Short mmCIF file of C-alpha atoms in Angstrom, two decimals:
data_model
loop_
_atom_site.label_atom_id
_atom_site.label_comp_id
_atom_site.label_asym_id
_atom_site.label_seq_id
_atom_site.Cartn_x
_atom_site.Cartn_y
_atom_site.Cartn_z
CA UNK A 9 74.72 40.87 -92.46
CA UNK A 10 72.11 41.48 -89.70
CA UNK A 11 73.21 43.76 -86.83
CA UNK A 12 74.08 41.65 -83.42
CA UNK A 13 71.10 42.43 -81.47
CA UNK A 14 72.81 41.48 -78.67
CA UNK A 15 75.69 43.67 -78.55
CA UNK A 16 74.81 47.52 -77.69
CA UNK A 17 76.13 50.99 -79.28
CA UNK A 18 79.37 50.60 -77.38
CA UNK A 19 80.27 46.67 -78.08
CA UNK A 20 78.44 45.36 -74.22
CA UNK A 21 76.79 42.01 -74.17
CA UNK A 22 73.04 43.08 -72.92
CA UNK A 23 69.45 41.89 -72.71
CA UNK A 24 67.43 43.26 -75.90
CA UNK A 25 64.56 44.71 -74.92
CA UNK A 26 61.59 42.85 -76.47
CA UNK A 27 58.57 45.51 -75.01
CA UNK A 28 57.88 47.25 -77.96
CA UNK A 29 57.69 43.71 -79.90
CA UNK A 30 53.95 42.04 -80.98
CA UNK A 31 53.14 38.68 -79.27
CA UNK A 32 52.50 36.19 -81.66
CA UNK A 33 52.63 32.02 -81.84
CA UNK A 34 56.35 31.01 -81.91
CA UNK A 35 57.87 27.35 -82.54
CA UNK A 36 60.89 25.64 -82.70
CA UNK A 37 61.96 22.10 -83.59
CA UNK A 38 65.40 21.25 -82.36
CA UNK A 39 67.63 17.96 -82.83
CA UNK A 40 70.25 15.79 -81.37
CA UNK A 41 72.10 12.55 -82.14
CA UNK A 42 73.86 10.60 -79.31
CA UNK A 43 75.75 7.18 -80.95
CA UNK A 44 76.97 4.40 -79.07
CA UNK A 45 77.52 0.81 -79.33
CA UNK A 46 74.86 -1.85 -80.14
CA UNK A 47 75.19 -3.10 -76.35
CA UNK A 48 74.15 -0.10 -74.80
CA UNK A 49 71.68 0.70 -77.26
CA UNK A 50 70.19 -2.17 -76.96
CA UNK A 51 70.36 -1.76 -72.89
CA UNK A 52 68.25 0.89 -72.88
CA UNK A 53 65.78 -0.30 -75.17
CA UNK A 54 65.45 -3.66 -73.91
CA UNK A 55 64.61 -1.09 -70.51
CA UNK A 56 67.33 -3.25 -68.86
CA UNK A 57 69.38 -0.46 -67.56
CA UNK A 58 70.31 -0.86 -64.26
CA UNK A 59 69.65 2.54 -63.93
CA UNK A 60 66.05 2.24 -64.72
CA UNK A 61 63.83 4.24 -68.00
CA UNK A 62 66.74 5.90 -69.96
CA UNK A 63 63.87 7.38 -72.57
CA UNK A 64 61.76 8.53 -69.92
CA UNK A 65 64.44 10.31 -67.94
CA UNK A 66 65.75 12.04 -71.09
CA UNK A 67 62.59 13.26 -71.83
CA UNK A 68 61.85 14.65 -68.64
CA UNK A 69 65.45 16.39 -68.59
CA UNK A 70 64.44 17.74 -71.88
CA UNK A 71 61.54 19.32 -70.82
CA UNK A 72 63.05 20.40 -67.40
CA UNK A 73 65.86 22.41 -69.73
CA UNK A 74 63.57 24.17 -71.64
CA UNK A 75 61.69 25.55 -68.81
CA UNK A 76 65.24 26.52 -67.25
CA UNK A 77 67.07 28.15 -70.39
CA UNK A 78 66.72 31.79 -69.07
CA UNK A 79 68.69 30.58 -66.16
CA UNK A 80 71.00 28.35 -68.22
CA UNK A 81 72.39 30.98 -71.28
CA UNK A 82 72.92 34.41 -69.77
CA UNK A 83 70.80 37.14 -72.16
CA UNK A 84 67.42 34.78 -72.59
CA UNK A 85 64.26 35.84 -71.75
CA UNK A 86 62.61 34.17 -69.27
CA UNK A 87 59.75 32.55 -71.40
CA UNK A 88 56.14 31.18 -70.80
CA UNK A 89 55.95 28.09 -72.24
CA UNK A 90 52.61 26.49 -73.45
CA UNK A 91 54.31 23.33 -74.99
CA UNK A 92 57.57 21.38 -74.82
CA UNK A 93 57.89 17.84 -76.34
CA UNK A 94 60.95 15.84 -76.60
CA UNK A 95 60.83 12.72 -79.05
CA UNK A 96 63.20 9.65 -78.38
CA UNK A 97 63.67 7.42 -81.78
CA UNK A 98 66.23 4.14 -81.18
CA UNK A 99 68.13 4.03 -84.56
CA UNK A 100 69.76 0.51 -84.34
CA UNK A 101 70.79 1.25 -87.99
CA UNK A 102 73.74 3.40 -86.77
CA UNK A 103 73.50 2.59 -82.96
CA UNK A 104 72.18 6.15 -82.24
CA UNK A 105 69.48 7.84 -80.46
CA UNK A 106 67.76 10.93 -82.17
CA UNK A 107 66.37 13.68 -80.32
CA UNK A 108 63.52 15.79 -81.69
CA UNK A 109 61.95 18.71 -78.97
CA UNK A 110 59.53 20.80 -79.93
CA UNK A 111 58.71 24.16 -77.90
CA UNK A 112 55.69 26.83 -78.05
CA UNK A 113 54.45 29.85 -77.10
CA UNK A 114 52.83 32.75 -77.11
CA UNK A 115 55.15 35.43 -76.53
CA UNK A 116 57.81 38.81 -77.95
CA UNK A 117 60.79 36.78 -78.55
CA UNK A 118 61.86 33.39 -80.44
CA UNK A 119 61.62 29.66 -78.82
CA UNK A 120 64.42 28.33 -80.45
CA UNK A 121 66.96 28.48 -78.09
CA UNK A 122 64.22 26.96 -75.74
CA UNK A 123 64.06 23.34 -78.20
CA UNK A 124 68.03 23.29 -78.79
CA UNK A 125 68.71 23.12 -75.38
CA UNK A 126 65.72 20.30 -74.52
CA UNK A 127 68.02 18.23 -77.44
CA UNK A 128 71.39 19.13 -76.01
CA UNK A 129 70.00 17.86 -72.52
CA UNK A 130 67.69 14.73 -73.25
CA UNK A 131 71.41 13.70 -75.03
CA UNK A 132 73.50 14.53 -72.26
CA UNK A 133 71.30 12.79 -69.97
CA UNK A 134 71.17 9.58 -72.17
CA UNK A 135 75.44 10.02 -71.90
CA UNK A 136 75.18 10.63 -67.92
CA UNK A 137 72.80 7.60 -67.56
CA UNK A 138 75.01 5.72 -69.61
CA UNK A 139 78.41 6.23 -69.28
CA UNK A 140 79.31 3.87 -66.28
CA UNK A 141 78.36 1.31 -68.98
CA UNK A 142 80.48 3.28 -71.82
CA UNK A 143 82.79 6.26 -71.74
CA UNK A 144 83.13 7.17 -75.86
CA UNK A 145 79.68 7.81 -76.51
CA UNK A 146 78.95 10.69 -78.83
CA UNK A 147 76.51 13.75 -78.67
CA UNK A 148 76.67 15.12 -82.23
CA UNK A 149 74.83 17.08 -84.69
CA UNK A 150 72.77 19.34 -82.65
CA UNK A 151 70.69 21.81 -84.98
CA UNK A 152 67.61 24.13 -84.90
CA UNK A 153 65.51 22.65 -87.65
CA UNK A 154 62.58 24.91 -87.74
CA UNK A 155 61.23 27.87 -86.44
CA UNK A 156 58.11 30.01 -87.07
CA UNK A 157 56.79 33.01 -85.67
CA UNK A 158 58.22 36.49 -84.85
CA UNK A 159 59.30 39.14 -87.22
CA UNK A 160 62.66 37.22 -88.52
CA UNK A 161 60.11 35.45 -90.49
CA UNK A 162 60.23 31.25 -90.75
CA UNK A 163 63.15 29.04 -91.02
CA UNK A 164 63.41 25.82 -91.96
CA UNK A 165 66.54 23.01 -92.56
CA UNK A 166 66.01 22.07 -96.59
CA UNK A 167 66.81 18.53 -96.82
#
């Protein structure tokens, strides 16, 4: 097992120090499912939400939350993003929505935490926008499926 890079000599939570690291291209894709019933699905595609563009909102959220995750989760790196992307797809198959974001940069440290929190937050704005129309909506399944870049090496979910 790899040693917690995050933990220093004497057990402390700290901020690794990524100075003596190489810049390089890094990428992540990250997803998320949010399910709810065919009424509200259908709502938001239909774009007759009375709370206007569900997708569009989302994806700006998404983006937003990227750019923020150094101010959202404690020891990340304030990062210089050169691309965030955050995909919407209506599954009316299972009544879900499934979020794909997609960060980059070039930079010392790893995007990924960057493109699972764009998913987490493109779903929980879908569940704020929604949920004066339903309450037991659920945000589920939300997974780094690729990264590359950085001297961990590439990772990517086999299907």
């Amino acid at each position: 097992m790899s040693q917690l890079t995050h933990i220093n000599s004497v057990g402390e939570a700290h901020m690794v120090d990524v100075a003596a690291k190489a810049e390089t291209i890094r990428e992540a894709r990250a997803e998320a499912f949010i399910t709810m019933n065919a009424k509200t699905l259908n709502m938001i595609i239909n774009g007759s939400h009375h709370k206007g563009d569900v997708f569009a909102t989302a994806r700006i959220a998404g983006i937003q939350a990227a750019k923020k995750t150094w101010d959202l989760i404690p020891l990340c790196h304030p990062l210089l993003l050169i691309k965030v992307e955050v995909l919407l797809e209506a599954q009316t198959s299972n009544n879900s929505i499934r979020i794909e974001s997609y960060c980059r940069l070039s930079g010392k440290t790893g995007v990924e935490m960057e493109a699972l929190t764009a998913a987490s937050i493109a779903a929980l704005t879908i569940y704020d926008m929604c949920k004066a129309v339903q309450n037991d909506m659920v945000i589920s399944t939300v997974r780094l499926l690729e990264k590359t870049g950085g001297k961990s090496g590439d990772f990517k979910v086999t299907p």
